[in-house]
CSV table of C-alpha atoms in Angstrom, one decimal:
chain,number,residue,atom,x,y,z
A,1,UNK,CA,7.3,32.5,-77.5
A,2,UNK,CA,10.3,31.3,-75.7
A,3,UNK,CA,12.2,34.2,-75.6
A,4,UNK,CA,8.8,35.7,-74.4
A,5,UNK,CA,8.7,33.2,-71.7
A,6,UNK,CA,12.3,33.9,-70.7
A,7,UNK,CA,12.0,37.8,-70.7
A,8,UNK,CA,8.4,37.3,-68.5
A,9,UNK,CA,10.6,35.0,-66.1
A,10,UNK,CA,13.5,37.3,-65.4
A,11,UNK,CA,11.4,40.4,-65.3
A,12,UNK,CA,9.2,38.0,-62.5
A,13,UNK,CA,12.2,37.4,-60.7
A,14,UNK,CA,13.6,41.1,-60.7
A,15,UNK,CA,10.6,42.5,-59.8
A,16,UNK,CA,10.5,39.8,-56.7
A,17,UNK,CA,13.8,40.6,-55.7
A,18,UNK,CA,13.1,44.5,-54.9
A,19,UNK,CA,10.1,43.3,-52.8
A,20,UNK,CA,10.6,42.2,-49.3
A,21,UNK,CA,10.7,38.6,-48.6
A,22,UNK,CA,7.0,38.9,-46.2
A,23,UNK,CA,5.0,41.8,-44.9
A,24,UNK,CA,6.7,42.9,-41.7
A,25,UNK,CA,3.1,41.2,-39.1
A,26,UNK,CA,2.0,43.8,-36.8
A,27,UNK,CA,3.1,43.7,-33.0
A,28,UNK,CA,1.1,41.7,-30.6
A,29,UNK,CA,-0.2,43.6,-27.5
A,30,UNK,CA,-1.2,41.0,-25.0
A,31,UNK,CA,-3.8,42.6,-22.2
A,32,UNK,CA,-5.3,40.0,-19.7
A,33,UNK,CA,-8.3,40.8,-18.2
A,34,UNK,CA,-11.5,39.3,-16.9
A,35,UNK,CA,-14.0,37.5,-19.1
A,36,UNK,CA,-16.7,39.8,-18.7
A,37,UNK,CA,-15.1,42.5,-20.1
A,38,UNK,CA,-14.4,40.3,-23.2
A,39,UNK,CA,-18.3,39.4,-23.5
A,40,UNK,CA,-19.8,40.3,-26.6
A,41,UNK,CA,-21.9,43.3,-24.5
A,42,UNK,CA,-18.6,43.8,-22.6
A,43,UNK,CA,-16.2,47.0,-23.3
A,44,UNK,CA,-13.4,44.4,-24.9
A,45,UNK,CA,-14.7,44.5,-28.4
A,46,UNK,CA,-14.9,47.9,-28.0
A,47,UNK,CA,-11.6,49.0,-26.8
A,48,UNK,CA,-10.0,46.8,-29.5
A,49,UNK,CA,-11.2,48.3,-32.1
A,50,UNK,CA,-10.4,51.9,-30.8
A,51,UNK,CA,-6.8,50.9,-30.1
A,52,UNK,CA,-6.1,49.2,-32.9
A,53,UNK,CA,-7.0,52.2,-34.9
A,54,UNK,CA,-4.5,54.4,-33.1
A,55,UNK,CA,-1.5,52.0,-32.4
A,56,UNK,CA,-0.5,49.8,-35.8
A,57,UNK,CA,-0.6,46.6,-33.0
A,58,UNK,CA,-3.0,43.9,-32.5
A,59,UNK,CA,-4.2,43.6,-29.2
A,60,UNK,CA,-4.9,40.0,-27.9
A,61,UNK,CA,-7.2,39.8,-25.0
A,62,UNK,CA,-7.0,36.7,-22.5
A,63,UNK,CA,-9.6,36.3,-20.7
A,64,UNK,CA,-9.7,34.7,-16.8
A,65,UNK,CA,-12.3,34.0,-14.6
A,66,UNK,CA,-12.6,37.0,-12.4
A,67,UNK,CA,-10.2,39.8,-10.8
A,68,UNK,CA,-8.4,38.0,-8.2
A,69,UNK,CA,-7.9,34.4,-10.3
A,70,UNK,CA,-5.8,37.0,-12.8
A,71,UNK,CA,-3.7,38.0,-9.8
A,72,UNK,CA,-3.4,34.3,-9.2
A,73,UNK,CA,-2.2,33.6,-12.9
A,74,UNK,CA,0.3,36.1,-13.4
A,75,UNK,CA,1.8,35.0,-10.3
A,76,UNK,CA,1.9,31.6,-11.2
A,77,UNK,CA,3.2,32.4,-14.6
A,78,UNK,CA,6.3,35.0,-13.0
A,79,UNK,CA,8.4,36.9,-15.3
A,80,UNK,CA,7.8,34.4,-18.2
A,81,UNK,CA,4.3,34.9,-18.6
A,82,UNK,CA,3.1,36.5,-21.7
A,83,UNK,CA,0.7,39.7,-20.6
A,84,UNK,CA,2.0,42.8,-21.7
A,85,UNK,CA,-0.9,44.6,-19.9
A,86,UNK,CA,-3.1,43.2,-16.3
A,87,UNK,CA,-6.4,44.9,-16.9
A,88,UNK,CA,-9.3,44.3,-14.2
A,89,UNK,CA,-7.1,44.0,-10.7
A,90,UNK,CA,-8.9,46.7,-8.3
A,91,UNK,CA,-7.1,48.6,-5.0
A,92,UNK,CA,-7.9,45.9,-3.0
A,93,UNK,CA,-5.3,43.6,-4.6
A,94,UNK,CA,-2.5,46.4,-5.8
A,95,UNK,CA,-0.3,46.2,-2.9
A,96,UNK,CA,-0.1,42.3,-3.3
A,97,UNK,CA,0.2,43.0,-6.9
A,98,UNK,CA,3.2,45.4,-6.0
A,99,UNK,CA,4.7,42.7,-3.7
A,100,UNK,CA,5.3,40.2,-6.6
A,101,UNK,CA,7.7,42.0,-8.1
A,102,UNK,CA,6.0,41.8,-11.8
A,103,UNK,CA,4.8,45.2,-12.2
A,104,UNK,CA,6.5,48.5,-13.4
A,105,UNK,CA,6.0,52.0,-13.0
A,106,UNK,CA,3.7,53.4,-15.6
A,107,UNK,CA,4.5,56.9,-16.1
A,108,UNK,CA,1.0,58.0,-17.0
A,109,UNK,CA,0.2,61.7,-16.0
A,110,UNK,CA,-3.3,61.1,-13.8
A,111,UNK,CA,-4.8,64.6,-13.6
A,112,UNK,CA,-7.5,63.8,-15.6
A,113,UNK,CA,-8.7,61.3,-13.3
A,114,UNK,CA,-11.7,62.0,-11.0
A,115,UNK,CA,-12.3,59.6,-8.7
A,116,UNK,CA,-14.9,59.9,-4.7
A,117,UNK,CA,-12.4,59.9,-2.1
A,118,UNK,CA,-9.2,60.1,-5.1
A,119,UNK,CA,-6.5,57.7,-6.3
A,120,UNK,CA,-2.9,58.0,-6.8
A,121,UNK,CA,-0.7,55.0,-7.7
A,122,UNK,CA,2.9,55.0,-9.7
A,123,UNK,CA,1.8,51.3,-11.1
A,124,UNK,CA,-1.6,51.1,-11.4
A,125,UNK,CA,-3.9,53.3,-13.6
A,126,UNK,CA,-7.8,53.4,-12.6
A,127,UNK,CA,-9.9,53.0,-15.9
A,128,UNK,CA,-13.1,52.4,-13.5
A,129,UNK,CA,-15.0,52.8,-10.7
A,130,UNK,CA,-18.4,51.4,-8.7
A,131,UNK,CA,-20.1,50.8,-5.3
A,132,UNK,CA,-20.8,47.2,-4.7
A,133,UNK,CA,-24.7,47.1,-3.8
A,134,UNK,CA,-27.1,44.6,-3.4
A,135,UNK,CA,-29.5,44.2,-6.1
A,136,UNK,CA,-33.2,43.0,-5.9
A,137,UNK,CA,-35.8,41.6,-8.1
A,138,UNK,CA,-38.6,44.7,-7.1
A,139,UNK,CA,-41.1,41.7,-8.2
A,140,UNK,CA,-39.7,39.2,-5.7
A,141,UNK,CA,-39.0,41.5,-2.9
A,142,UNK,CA,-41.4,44.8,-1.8
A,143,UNK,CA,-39.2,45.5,1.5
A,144,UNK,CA,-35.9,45.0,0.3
A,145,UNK,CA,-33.2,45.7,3.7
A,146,UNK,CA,-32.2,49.4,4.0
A,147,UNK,CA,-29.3,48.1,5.5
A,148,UNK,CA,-26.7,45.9,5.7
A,149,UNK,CA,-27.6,44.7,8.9
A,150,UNK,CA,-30.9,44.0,7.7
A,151,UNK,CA,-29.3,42.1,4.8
A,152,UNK,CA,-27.6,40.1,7.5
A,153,UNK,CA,-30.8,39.4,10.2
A,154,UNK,CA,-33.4,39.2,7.7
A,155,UNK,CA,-35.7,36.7,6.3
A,156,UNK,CA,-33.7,33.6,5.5
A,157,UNK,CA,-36.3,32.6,2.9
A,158,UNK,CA,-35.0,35.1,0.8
A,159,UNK,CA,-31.8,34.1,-1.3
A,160,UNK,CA,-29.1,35.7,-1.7
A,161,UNK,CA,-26.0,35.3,-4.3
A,162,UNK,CA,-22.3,35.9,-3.6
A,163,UNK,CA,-19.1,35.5,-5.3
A,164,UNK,CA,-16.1,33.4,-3.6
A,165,UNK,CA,-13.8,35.8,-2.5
A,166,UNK,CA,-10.7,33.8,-3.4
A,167,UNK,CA,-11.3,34.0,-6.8
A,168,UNK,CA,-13.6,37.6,-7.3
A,169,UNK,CA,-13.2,41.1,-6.9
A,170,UNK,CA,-16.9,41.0,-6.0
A,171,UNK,CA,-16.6,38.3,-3.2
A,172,UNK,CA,-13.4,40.2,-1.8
A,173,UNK,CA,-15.5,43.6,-1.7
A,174,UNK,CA,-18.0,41.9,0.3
A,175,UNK,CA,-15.6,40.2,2.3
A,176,UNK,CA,-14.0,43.7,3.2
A,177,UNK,CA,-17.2,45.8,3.3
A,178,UNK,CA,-19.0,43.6,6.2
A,179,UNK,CA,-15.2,43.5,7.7
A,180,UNK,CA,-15.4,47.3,7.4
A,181,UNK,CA,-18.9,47.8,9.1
A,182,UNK,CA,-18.9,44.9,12.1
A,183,UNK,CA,-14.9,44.6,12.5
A,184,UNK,CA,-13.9,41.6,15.0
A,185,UNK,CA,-17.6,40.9,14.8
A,186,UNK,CA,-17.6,39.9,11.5
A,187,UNK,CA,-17.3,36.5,12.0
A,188,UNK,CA,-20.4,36.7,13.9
A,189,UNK,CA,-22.0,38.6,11.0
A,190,UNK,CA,-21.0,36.1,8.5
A,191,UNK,CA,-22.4,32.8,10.6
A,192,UNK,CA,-26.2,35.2,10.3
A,193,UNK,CA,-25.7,35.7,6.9
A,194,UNK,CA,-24.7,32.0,6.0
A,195,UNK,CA,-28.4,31.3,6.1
A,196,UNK,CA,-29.3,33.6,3.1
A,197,UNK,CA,-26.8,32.5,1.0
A,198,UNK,CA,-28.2,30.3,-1.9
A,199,UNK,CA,-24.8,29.8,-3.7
A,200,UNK,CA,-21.3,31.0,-4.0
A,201,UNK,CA,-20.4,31.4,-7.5
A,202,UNK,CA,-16.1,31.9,-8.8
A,203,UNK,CA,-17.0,34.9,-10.4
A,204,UNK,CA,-19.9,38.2,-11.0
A,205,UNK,CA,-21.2,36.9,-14.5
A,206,UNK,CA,-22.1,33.3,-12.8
A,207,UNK,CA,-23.7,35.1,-9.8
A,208,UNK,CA,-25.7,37.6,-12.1
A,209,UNK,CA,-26.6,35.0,-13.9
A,210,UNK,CA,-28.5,33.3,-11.8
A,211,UNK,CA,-29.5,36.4,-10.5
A,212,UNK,CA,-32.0,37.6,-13.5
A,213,UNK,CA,-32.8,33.7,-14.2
A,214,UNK,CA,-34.9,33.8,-11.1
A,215,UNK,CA,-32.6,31.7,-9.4
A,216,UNK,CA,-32.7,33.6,-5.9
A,217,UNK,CA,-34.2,37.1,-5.7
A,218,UNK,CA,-30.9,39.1,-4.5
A,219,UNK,CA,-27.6,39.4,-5.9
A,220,UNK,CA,-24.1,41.1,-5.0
A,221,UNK,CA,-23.2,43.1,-8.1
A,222,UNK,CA,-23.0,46.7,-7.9
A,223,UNK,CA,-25.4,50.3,-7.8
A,224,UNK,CA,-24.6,50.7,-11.4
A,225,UNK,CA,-26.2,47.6,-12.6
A,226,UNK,CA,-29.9,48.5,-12.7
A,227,UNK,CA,-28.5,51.0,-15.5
A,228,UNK,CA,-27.8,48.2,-17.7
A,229,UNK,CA,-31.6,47.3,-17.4
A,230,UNK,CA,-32.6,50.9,-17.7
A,231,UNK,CA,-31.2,51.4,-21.1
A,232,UNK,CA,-30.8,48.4,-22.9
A,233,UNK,CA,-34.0,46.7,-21.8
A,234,UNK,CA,-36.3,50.2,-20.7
A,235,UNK,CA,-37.0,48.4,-17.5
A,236,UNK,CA,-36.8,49.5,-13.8
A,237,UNK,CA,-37.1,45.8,-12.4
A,238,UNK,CA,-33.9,45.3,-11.1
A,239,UNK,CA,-32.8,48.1,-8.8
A,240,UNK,CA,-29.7,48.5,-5.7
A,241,UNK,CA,-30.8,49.0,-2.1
A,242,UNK,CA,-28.6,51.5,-0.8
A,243,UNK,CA,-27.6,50.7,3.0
A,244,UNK,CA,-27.5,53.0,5.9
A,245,UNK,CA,-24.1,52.0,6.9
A,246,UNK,CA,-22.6,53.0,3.4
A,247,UNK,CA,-21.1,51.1,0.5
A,248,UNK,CA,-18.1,49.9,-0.4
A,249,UNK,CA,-15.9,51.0,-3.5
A,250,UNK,CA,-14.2,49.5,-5.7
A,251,UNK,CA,-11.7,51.0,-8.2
A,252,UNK,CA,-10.5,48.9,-11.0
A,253,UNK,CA,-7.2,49.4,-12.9
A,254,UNK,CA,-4.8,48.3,-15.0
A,255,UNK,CA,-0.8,47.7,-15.0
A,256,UNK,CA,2.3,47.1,-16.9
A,257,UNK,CA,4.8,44.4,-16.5
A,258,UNK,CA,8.3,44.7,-16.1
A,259,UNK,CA,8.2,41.6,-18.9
A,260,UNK,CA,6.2,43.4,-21.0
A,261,UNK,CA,7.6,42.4,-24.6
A,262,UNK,CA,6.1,45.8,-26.2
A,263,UNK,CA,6.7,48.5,-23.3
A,264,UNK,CA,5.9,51.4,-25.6
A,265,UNK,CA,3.0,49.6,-26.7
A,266,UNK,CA,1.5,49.2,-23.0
A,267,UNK,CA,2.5,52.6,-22.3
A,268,UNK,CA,0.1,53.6,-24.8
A,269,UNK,CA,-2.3,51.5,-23.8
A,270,UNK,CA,-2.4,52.3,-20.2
A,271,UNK,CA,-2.8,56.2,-21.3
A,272,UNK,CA,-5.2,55.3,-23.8
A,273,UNK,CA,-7.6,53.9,-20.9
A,274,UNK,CA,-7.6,57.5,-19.7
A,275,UNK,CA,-8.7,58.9,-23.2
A,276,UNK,CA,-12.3,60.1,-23.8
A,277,UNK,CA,-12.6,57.5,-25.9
A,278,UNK,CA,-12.0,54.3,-23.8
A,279,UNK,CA,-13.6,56.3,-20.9
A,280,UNK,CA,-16.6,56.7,-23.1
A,281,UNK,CA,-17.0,52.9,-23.4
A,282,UNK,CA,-16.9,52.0,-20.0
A,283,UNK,CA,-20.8,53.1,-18.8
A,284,UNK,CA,-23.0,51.3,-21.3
A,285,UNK,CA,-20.6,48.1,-21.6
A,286,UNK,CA,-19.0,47.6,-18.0
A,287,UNK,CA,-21.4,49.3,-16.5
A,288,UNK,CA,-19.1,51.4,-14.1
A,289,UNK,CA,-18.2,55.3,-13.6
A,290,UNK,CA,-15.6,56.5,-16.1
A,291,UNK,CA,-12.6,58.1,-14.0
A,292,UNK,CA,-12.2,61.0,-16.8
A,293,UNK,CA,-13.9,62.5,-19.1
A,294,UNK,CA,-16.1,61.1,-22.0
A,295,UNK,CA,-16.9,62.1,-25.1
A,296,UNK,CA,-20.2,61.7,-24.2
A,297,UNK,CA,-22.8,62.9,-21.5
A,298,UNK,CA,-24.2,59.6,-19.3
A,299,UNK,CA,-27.7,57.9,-20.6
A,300,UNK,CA,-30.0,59.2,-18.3
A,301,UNK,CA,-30.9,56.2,-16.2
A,302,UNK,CA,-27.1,57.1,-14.7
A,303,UNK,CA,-28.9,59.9,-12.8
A,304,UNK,CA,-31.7,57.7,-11.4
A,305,UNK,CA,-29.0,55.5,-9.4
A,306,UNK,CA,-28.5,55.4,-5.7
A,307,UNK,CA,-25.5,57.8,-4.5
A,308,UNK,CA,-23.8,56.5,-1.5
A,309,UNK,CA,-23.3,59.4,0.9
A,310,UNK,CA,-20.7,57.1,2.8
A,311,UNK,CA,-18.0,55.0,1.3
A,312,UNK,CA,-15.5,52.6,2.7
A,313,UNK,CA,-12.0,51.7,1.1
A,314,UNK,CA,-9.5,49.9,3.4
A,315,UNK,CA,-5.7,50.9,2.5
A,316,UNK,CA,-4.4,48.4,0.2
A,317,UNK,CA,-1.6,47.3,2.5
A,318,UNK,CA,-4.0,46.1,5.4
A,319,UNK,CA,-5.9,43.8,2.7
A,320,UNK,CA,-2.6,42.4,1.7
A,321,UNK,CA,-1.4,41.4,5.3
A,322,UNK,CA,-4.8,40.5,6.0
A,323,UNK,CA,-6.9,38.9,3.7
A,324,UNK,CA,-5.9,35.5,4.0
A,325,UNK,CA,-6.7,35.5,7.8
A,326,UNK,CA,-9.9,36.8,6.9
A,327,UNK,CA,-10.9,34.7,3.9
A,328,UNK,CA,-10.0,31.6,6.7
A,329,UNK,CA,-12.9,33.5,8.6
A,330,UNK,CA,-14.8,33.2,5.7
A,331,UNK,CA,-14.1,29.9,5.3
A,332,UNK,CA,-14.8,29.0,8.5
A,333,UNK,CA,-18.1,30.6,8.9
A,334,UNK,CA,-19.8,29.1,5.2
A,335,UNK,CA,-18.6,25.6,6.2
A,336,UNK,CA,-21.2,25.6,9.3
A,337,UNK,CA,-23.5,26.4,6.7
């Protein structure tokens, strides 16, 4: 028995020595992003899963508020940060994006991307695109405003919710789409529209929130909202009012840092947003355009949704060197509220 004991214990320890001392652990591809897309409904889960497939990596999402508060954070954080990957920045904030220095050229070939109006950027990739739009309650509201200067004159009684443009994508958009219709008059513009306002909320997901709680009959979100209702709750309740002076359009995208710890790995990432996969998550989970092809057609209730026939998108360079200036405007109009 002993000498079975001692043969057992040096073939144990022989057989140990020709394994390595611990599985290599995967690499750790680190992708901030907005919390919505990390929501249970939201395209994170998703997109995981599909990369993680493909790349041997974990991905590790952090979420922050909204678009412009992860703008905020990586430029707090500098080169020591940890993201690998920005994911949910839009053209509004590129240029200031660009101007800190973090972010790297990607590489990606865009031809596949199809976008109103087009894109083209050596640091940013678009995985995304939507108008923002007012959306109304059709049982609270039977005249909803045609326009946005309706949206702007009309009955104060009925509420509206926004998003604080120093912290949202959202609440920038709005910020730049009045700026884009009314000009030096926006100011003016805002001081009407202070009286419809029921709240300001940091982000979209608080604002929509309180949206379909009842909370105030109007929201700022975007035209492809209503689909969300269409399909996943086979209701026409909640619809956009398309305005007469057109809408304004967002494009979201993603980047790379120059301190990216896996570069390969966010390389792959960034062209994997692109793929007919990723691009096929985006419409029932984000509830934005794809900017490629999908695997799939659209559901249906895509084709019911208002079509702006004009758009507005200010260069990114003239929101950089002026959207303090006009968020003081901001500022200055909601405190006479």
């Amino acid at each position: 028995m002993r000498r079975w004991l001692a043969y057992s214990f040096t073939a144990l320890t022989t057989l140990l020595g020709v394994l390595p001392a611990r599985a290599e652990e995967p690499p750790v591809l680190t992708v901030y992003t907005y919390e919505s897309f990390l929501a249970d409904w939201g395209p994170g889960p998703k997109v995981k899963a599909a990369f993680e497939r493909t790349c041997q990596c974990t991905v590790n999402f952090v979420g922050v508020a909204d678009g412009v508060a992860l703008l905020t954070r990586l430029k707090l954080e500098g080169a020591g940060g940890e993201a690998d990957i920005a994911l949910g920045l839009d053209t509004n904030l590129i240029q200031e994006a660009k101007d800190s220095g973090l972010f790297q050229p990607h590489g990606i070939e865009m031809a596949a991307v199809t976008i109103p109006g087009g894109f083209e950027d050596d640091s940013f990739v678009p995985y995304d695109y939507g108008y923002f739009a007012v959306v109304y309650d059709t049982q609270a509201i039977k005249t909803p405003p045609k326009s946005m200067k309706e949206l702007v004159e009309g009955d104060p009684a009925q509420k509206l919710v926004i998003e604080d443009p120093r912290t949202s994508t959202p609440g920038l958009g709005l910020l730049l789409w009045i700026k884009s219709i009314y000009g030096d008059q926006a100011d003016q513009a805002w001081a009407k529209l202070t009286d419809r306002i029921l709240t300001v909320t940091p982000g979209w997901s608080e604002a929509y929130g309180l949206f379909t709680k009842g909370e105030a009959p109007m929201v700022l979100s975007y035209s492809t909202s209503p689909a969300y209702h269409m399909v996943e709750e086979k209701s026409d309740r909640y619809q956009a009012a398309p305005f007469a002076e057109g809408h304004y359009i967002q494009i979201e995208v993603s980047g790379m840092l120059k301190s990216a710890r896996h570069p390969q790995l966010a390389k792959d990432f960034l062209a994997f947003t692109l793929s007919p996969e990723f691009q096929s998550i985006i419409p029932t989970t984000n509830w934005m355009m794809p900017v490629a092809a999908t695997a799939d057609p659209l559901p249906e209730a895509f084709s019911a949704l208002i079509k702006p026939a004009k758009t507005f998108l200010m260069p990114p360079a003239d929101v950089a060197g002026n959207r303090q200036a006009w968020i003081r405007e901001w500022l200055t109009a909601m405190s006479r509220q």
